[in-house]
Amino acid sequence: MSISTASTPPALAAVLRAARRVVVLTGAGVSAESGVPTFRDALGGLWARYDPLEIATPSAFARQPRLVWDWYAERRDALRLVEPNSGHRALVAIERRVGDFLLVTQNVDGLHARAGSRSMVELHGNLARVRCSLEDRIVDRWDAPPGDEPPRCPHCGAFLRPDVVWFEEGLPAEALARAEDAADRCDLMIVAGTSAEVLPAAALPLRAKRAGARVIEINPDATPLSAVADHVLRAPSGEALPSLVAAAWPDASEGGGAK
Ligand code: NAD
């Protein structure tokens, strides 16, 4: 394993340029430079006394549905004020240059799609969407809730909930299968902005390693993956990813030119 803290080493740029099947796994850190708090950072202000592990669960929703609804509603509103950053855009540039590419994100903020990523799996859902807690139907409109309840599904009357995967819930099977299949087939996996602790996403780089792929980690802090990765870029993704793209394809602008 090698570690760099500043510019991209030329050998690493060559690895990216030569890669034919690339998977990128992202987590909350990739959106930190857009001003979206990571899970731990989301605990300031009004919510300081709540543990997210006790809010983002089905049992919390069963116990205190309005509290859980309000927590997510506040996060959904906050997303309207943020924009994708240079790290999100650099991933679009990689997608445009690599034929076989899949972005696997644990983020629920929708910023990758807003930056222009298309070949993508949202493993944990999307905060902007709301669904019926009973029938899983996606719902676009609802009436303001009376009293102390979340809004109700206009079709069946059950409570509405965010379309995200909570702790204690399984991931969407199709999305996970697509991510695992890509991890098993890739020759390069870039892992950016994740604490690499939440399963099953955290197992994807290990699958890629087992299948013979190189693994590059991008994170200012050490994680359990750091010891396993072939190379670690100890820098914020908003700097490291554009620098990697510029080193691999010196003709590329940050937003990515034509393929
Ligand atoms: P995490 O909060 O557990 O870890 C974030 C990681 O990002 C840390 O290792 C941190 O060192 C790193 N980091 C911080 N700033 C960075 C930067 N500028 N560049 C690169 N790395 C940086 O996040 P996780 O691993 O994604 O797991 C948390 C869970 O919470 C996930 O399931 C995710 O769905 C959810 N979540 C999502 C969002 C979002 O959509 N933006 C935000 C918070 C939590």
Short mmCIF file of C-alpha atoms and ligand atoms in Angstrom, two decimals:
data_model
loop_
_atom_site.label_atom_id
_atom_site.label_comp_id
_atom_site.label_asym_id
_atom_site.label_seq_id
_atom_site.Cartn_x
_atom_site.Cartn_y
_atom_site.Cartn_z
CA MET A 1 0.00 0.00 0.00
CA SER A 2 1.27 3.50 -0.81
CA ILE A 3 -0.03 6.81 0.50
CA SER A 4 0.03 10.24 -1.20
CA THR A 5 -1.13 13.47 0.30
CA ALA A 6 -0.59 16.02 -2.45
CA SER A 7 -0.62 15.66 -6.24
CA THR A 8 -1.53 12.44 -8.06
CA PRO A 9 1.51 10.21 -8.66
CA PRO A 10 2.02 9.58 -12.42
CA ALA A 11 1.87 5.80 -11.86
CA LEU A 12 -1.63 6.16 -10.42
CA ALA A 13 -2.78 8.27 -13.36
CA ALA A 14 -1.51 5.49 -15.64
CA VAL A 15 -3.53 2.91 -13.69
CA LEU A 16 -6.72 4.92 -14.27
CA ARG A 17 -5.92 5.57 -17.93
CA ALA A 18 -5.31 1.87 -18.56
CA ALA A 19 -8.36 0.62 -16.66
CA ARG A 20 -11.11 -0.94 -18.78
CA ARG A 21 -13.75 -1.68 -16.14
CA VAL A 22 -14.00 0.90 -13.36
CA VAL A 23 -16.26 0.92 -10.31
CA VAL A 24 -16.41 3.94 -8.00
CA LEU A 25 -17.88 3.57 -4.52
CA THR A 26 -18.79 6.82 -2.78
CA GLY A 27 -20.02 7.82 0.67
CA ALA A 28 -21.06 10.92 2.55
CA GLY A 29 -17.54 12.47 2.45
CA VAL A 30 -17.86 13.12 -1.30
CA SER A 31 -20.68 15.56 -0.56
CA ALA A 32 -18.99 17.19 2.44
CA GLU A 33 -17.44 19.92 0.24
CA SER A 34 -20.93 20.72 -1.08
CA GLY A 35 -21.93 21.49 2.49
CA VAL A 36 -23.94 18.27 3.08
CA PRO A 37 -23.09 17.05 6.56
CA THR A 38 -21.79 13.49 6.93
CA PHE A 39 -23.87 11.35 9.25
CA ARG A 40 -21.90 12.22 12.35
CA ASP A 41 -21.78 15.91 11.44
CA ALA A 42 -25.55 16.00 10.96
CA LEU A 43 -25.98 15.96 14.70
CA GLY A 44 -25.61 19.65 15.39
CA GLY A 45 -28.28 22.22 16.22
CA LEU A 46 -31.78 21.09 17.00
CA TRP A 47 -30.90 17.47 16.46
CA ALA A 48 -27.87 17.41 18.75
CA ARG A 49 -29.64 15.24 21.30
CA TYR A 50 -30.64 12.53 18.80
CA ASP A 51 -28.48 9.62 17.71
CA PRO A 52 -29.00 8.99 13.96
CA LEU A 53 -28.84 5.30 14.72
CA GLU A 54 -32.01 5.87 16.72
CA ILE A 55 -33.74 7.96 14.07
CA ALA A 56 -32.88 6.18 10.84
CA THR A 57 -34.56 2.89 11.73
CA PRO A 58 -37.97 1.28 11.14
CA SER A 59 -38.46 0.90 14.88
CA ALA A 60 -37.90 4.66 15.41
CA PHE A 61 -40.48 5.34 12.69
CA ALA A 62 -42.94 2.99 14.39
CA ARG A 63 -42.34 4.69 17.75
CA GLN A 64 -42.13 8.34 16.71
CA PRO A 65 -43.15 8.67 13.05
CA ARG A 66 -43.50 12.45 13.06
CA LEU A 67 -40.06 12.98 14.58
CA VAL A 68 -38.45 10.78 11.92
CA TRP A 69 -40.46 12.48 9.14
CA ASP A 70 -39.39 15.93 10.38
CA TRP A 71 -35.70 14.93 10.55
CA TYR A 72 -35.74 13.80 6.92
CA ALA A 73 -37.91 16.76 5.80
CA GLU A 74 -35.31 19.13 7.19
CA ARG A 75 -32.50 17.29 5.39
CA ARG A 76 -34.56 17.26 2.16
CA ASP A 77 -35.12 21.03 2.38
CA ALA A 78 -31.41 21.62 3.07
CA LEU A 79 -30.49 19.77 -0.15
CA ARG A 80 -32.21 22.46 -2.21
CA LEU A 81 -29.48 24.87 -1.11
CA VAL A 82 -26.44 22.78 -2.11
CA GLU A 83 -24.73 22.05 -5.42
CA PRO A 84 -22.53 19.23 -6.72
CA ASN A 85 -18.81 19.88 -6.21
CA SER A 86 -15.65 19.28 -8.27
CA GLY A 87 -15.41 15.70 -6.95
CA HIS A 88 -18.87 14.82 -8.27
CA ARG A 89 -17.98 16.42 -11.61
CA ALA A 90 -14.66 14.58 -11.89
CA LEU A 91 -16.56 11.28 -11.61
CA VAL A 92 -18.69 12.34 -14.59
CA ALA A 93 -15.44 12.94 -16.50
CA ILE A 94 -14.24 9.40 -15.66
CA GLU A 95 -17.59 7.91 -16.73
CA ARG A 96 -17.25 9.65 -20.10
CA ARG A 97 -13.80 8.18 -20.69
CA VAL A 98 -14.21 4.62 -19.47
CA GLY A 99 -16.42 2.30 -21.51
CA ASP A 100 -17.42 0.00 -18.65
CA PHE A 101 -18.15 2.21 -15.65
CA LEU A 102 -20.45 2.01 -12.65
CA LEU A 103 -20.82 4.49 -9.83
CA VAL A 104 -22.11 2.87 -6.65
CA THR A 105 -23.14 5.44 -4.07
CA GLN A 106 -24.28 5.14 -0.50
CA ASN A 107 -25.36 8.77 -0.65
CA VAL A 108 -29.01 9.68 -0.65
CA ASP A 109 -28.52 13.34 -1.61
CA GLY A 110 -28.93 12.97 -5.40
CA LEU A 111 -25.85 15.16 -6.08
CA HIS A 112 -24.16 12.61 -8.38
CA ALA A 113 -27.18 12.61 -10.69
CA ARG A 114 -27.37 16.40 -10.57
CA ALA A 115 -23.66 16.55 -11.57
CA GLY A 116 -24.43 14.37 -14.61
CA SER A 117 -23.56 10.80 -13.53
CA ARG A 118 -25.74 8.32 -15.41
CA SER A 119 -24.33 4.81 -14.92
CA MET A 120 -25.14 4.69 -11.25
CA VAL A 121 -26.61 2.60 -8.44
CA GLU A 122 -28.05 4.41 -5.41
CA LEU A 123 -27.61 1.65 -2.85
CA HIS A 124 -29.36 3.49 -0.02
CA GLY A 125 -32.13 5.21 -1.97
CA ASN A 126 -32.74 8.91 -2.51
CA LEU A 127 -33.80 11.46 0.06
CA ALA A 128 -35.70 13.52 -2.52
CA ARG A 129 -38.19 10.69 -3.02
CA VAL A 130 -41.04 9.84 -0.67
CA ARG A 131 -42.84 6.53 -0.64
CA CYS A 132 -45.80 4.83 1.01
CA SER A 133 -44.65 2.91 4.08
CA LEU A 134 -47.14 0.13 3.32
CA GLU A 135 -47.12 -0.39 -0.45
CA ASP A 136 -43.72 1.15 -1.37
CA ARG A 137 -45.38 3.28 -4.06
CA ILE A 138 -43.47 6.52 -4.82
CA VAL A 139 -45.62 9.55 -3.99
CA ASP A 140 -45.11 13.10 -5.37
CA ARG A 141 -47.77 15.07 -3.52
CA TRP A 142 -49.31 14.92 -0.12
CA ASP A 143 -51.39 17.07 2.18
CA ALA A 144 -49.87 18.74 5.20
CA PRO A 145 -50.25 16.40 8.15
CA PRO A 146 -52.73 17.26 10.87
CA GLY A 147 -51.44 17.19 14.44
CA ASP A 148 -48.58 14.95 15.37
CA GLU A 149 -48.46 12.54 12.45
CA PRO A 150 -46.49 12.32 9.20
CA PRO A 151 -48.42 12.93 5.98
CA ARG A 152 -50.47 10.00 4.69
CA CYS A 153 -50.41 8.19 1.35
CA PRO A 154 -53.13 9.67 -0.91
CA HIS A 155 -53.87 6.14 -2.24
CA CYS A 156 -54.10 3.95 0.85
CA GLY A 157 -53.83 6.27 3.86
CA ALA A 158 -50.66 4.70 5.34
CA PHE A 159 -47.91 7.01 6.60
CA LEU A 160 -45.45 8.33 4.04
CA ARG A 161 -41.70 7.84 4.62
CA PRO A 162 -38.47 8.83 2.85
CA ASP A 163 -37.36 6.44 0.08
CA VAL A 164 -34.09 5.63 1.81
CA VAL A 165 -32.73 2.44 3.32
CA TRP A 166 -32.73 2.62 7.10
CA PHE A 167 -30.44 0.81 9.49
CA GLU A 168 -31.93 -2.66 10.17
CA GLU A 169 -33.38 -2.76 6.62
CA GLY A 170 -32.12 -4.74 3.65
CA LEU A 171 -30.78 -3.04 0.51
CA PRO A 172 -32.78 -3.16 -2.72
CA ALA A 173 -31.78 -6.61 -4.06
CA GLU A 174 -31.41 -5.56 -7.68
CA ALA A 175 -29.18 -2.56 -6.86
CA LEU A 176 -26.95 -4.65 -4.61
CA ALA A 177 -26.66 -7.45 -7.19
CA ARG A 178 -25.63 -4.94 -9.86
CA ALA A 179 -22.99 -3.42 -7.56
CA GLU A 180 -21.61 -6.82 -6.54
CA ASP A 181 -21.46 -8.04 -10.11
CA ALA A 182 -19.56 -4.90 -11.18
CA ALA A 183 -17.18 -5.26 -8.19
CA ASP A 184 -16.43 -8.85 -9.23
CA ARG A 185 -15.64 -7.81 -12.81
CA CYS A 186 -13.81 -4.48 -12.45
CA ASP A 187 -10.07 -3.99 -12.85
CA LEU A 188 -10.06 -0.75 -10.81
CA MET A 189 -12.18 0.33 -7.87
CA ILE A 190 -11.98 3.89 -6.51
CA VAL A 191 -13.45 4.27 -3.02
CA ALA A 192 -14.08 7.89 -2.02
CA GLY A 193 -15.51 9.56 1.07
CA THR A 194 -16.75 6.52 2.94
CA SER A 195 -15.87 5.34 6.43
CA ALA A 196 -16.01 1.82 4.92
CA GLU A 197 -17.83 0.54 7.97
CA VAL A 198 -21.42 0.13 6.80
CA LEU A 199 -22.09 -3.30 5.30
CA PRO A 200 -22.76 -4.53 2.69
CA ALA A 201 -21.27 -1.56 0.79
CA ALA A 202 -18.03 -1.85 2.76
CA ALA A 203 -17.55 -5.38 1.43
CA LEU A 204 -17.53 -4.26 -2.23
CA PRO A 205 -13.85 -3.18 -2.30
CA LEU A 206 -12.88 -6.50 -0.70
CA ARG A 207 -14.75 -8.37 -3.44
CA ALA A 208 -12.96 -6.29 -6.07
CA LYS A 209 -9.59 -7.02 -4.43
CA ARG A 210 -10.34 -10.75 -4.32
CA ALA A 211 -11.17 -10.65 -8.02
CA GLY A 212 -7.78 -9.07 -8.77
CA ALA A 213 -8.72 -5.39 -9.13
CA ARG A 214 -6.63 -2.51 -7.86
CA VAL A 215 -8.24 -0.41 -5.14
CA ILE A 216 -7.60 3.32 -4.67
CA GLU A 217 -8.98 4.95 -1.53
CA ILE A 218 -9.62 8.71 -1.34
CA ASN A 219 -10.23 9.97 2.19
CA PRO A 220 -8.49 12.56 4.40
CA ASP A 221 -8.74 10.09 7.31
CA ALA A 222 -7.74 6.48 7.79
CA THR A 223 -10.46 3.82 7.53
CA PRO A 224 -10.52 0.03 7.87
CA LEU A 225 -10.05 -0.08 4.08
CA SER A 226 -6.78 1.89 4.15
CA ALA A 227 -4.68 -1.17 5.01
CA VAL A 228 -6.24 -3.17 2.18
CA ALA A 229 -6.15 -0.52 -0.56
CA ASP A 230 -3.31 -0.56 -3.09
CA HIS A 231 -3.04 3.19 -2.95
CA VAL A 232 -4.46 5.84 -0.62
CA LEU A 233 -4.92 9.49 -1.54
CA ARG A 234 -5.13 11.26 1.82
CA ALA A 235 -6.98 14.32 0.55
CA PRO A 236 -10.52 15.64 0.19
CA SER A 237 -12.28 14.12 -2.82
CA GLY A 238 -13.04 17.58 -4.24
CA GLU A 239 -9.28 17.97 -4.75
CA ALA A 240 -8.09 14.40 -5.25
CA LEU A 241 -10.62 13.33 -7.90
CA PRO A 242 -10.12 16.31 -10.28
CA SER A 243 -6.36 15.95 -9.81
CA LEU A 244 -6.56 12.24 -10.69
CA VAL A 245 -8.61 13.00 -13.82
CA ALA A 246 -6.27 15.81 -14.90
CA ALA A 247 -3.23 13.56 -14.44
CA ALA A 248 -4.82 10.64 -16.33
CA TRP A 249 -6.18 12.73 -19.22
CA PRO A 250 -4.25 16.01 -19.35
CA ASP A 251 -6.55 17.31 -22.10
CA ALA A 252 -9.61 16.97 -19.82
CA SER A 253 -11.36 19.91 -18.25
CA GLU A 254 -12.87 19.26 -14.80
CA GLY A 255 -16.37 18.75 -16.13
CA GLY A 256 -15.08 16.22 -18.66
CA GLY A 257 -14.89 16.74 -22.37
CA ALA A 258 -15.99 14.28 -25.03
CA LYS A 259 -15.04 10.62 -24.73
P1 NAD B 1 -19.71 8.37 7.01
O1 NAD B 1 -20.34 9.64 7.50
O2 NAD B 1 -19.72 7.19 7.90
O3 NAD B 1 -18.17 8.65 6.64
C1 NAD B 1 -17.79 9.74 5.86
C2 NAD B 1 -16.33 9.54 5.46
O4 NAD B 1 -15.98 10.61 4.60
C3 NAD B 1 -15.35 9.58 6.63
O5 NAD B 1 -14.46 8.47 6.52
C4 NAD B 1 -14.59 10.91 6.44
O6 NAD B 1 -13.23 10.80 6.82
C5 NAD B 1 -14.70 11.07 4.94
N1 NAD B 1 -14.62 12.46 4.48
C6 NAD B 1 -14.98 13.59 5.12
N2 NAD B 1 -14.77 14.65 4.34
C7 NAD B 1 -14.28 14.18 3.16
C8 NAD B 1 -13.88 14.78 1.94
N3 NAD B 1 -13.96 16.11 1.74
N4 NAD B 1 -13.44 13.97 0.94
C9 NAD B 1 -13.37 12.63 1.10
N5 NAD B 1 -13.72 12.01 2.24
C10 NAD B 1 -14.19 12.77 3.25
O7 NAD B 1 -20.37 8.08 5.60
P2 NAD B 1 -20.68 6.72 4.84
O8 NAD B 1 -19.47 5.85 4.84
O9 NAD B 1 -21.27 7.14 3.53
O10 NAD B 1 -21.80 5.96 5.69
C11 NAD B 1 -22.83 6.66 6.35
C12 NAD B 1 -24.25 6.28 5.96
O11 NAD B 1 -25.04 7.46 6.10
C13 NAD B 1 -24.45 5.84 4.57
O12 NAD B 1 -25.31 4.77 4.66
C14 NAD B 1 -25.17 6.99 3.83
O13 NAD B 1 -26.28 6.51 3.11
C15 NAD B 1 -25.72 7.86 4.91
N6 NAD B 1 -25.47 9.33 4.70
C16 NAD B 1 -25.58 9.89 3.46
C17 NAD B 1 -25.33 11.26 3.27
C18 NAD B 1 -25.45 11.87 1.92
O14 NAD B 1 -26.25 11.40 1.10
N7 NAD B 1 -24.70 12.93 1.59
C19 NAD B 1 -24.94 12.04 4.35
C20 NAD B 1 -24.84 11.43 5.62
C21 NAD B 1 -25.11 10.06 5.77
#
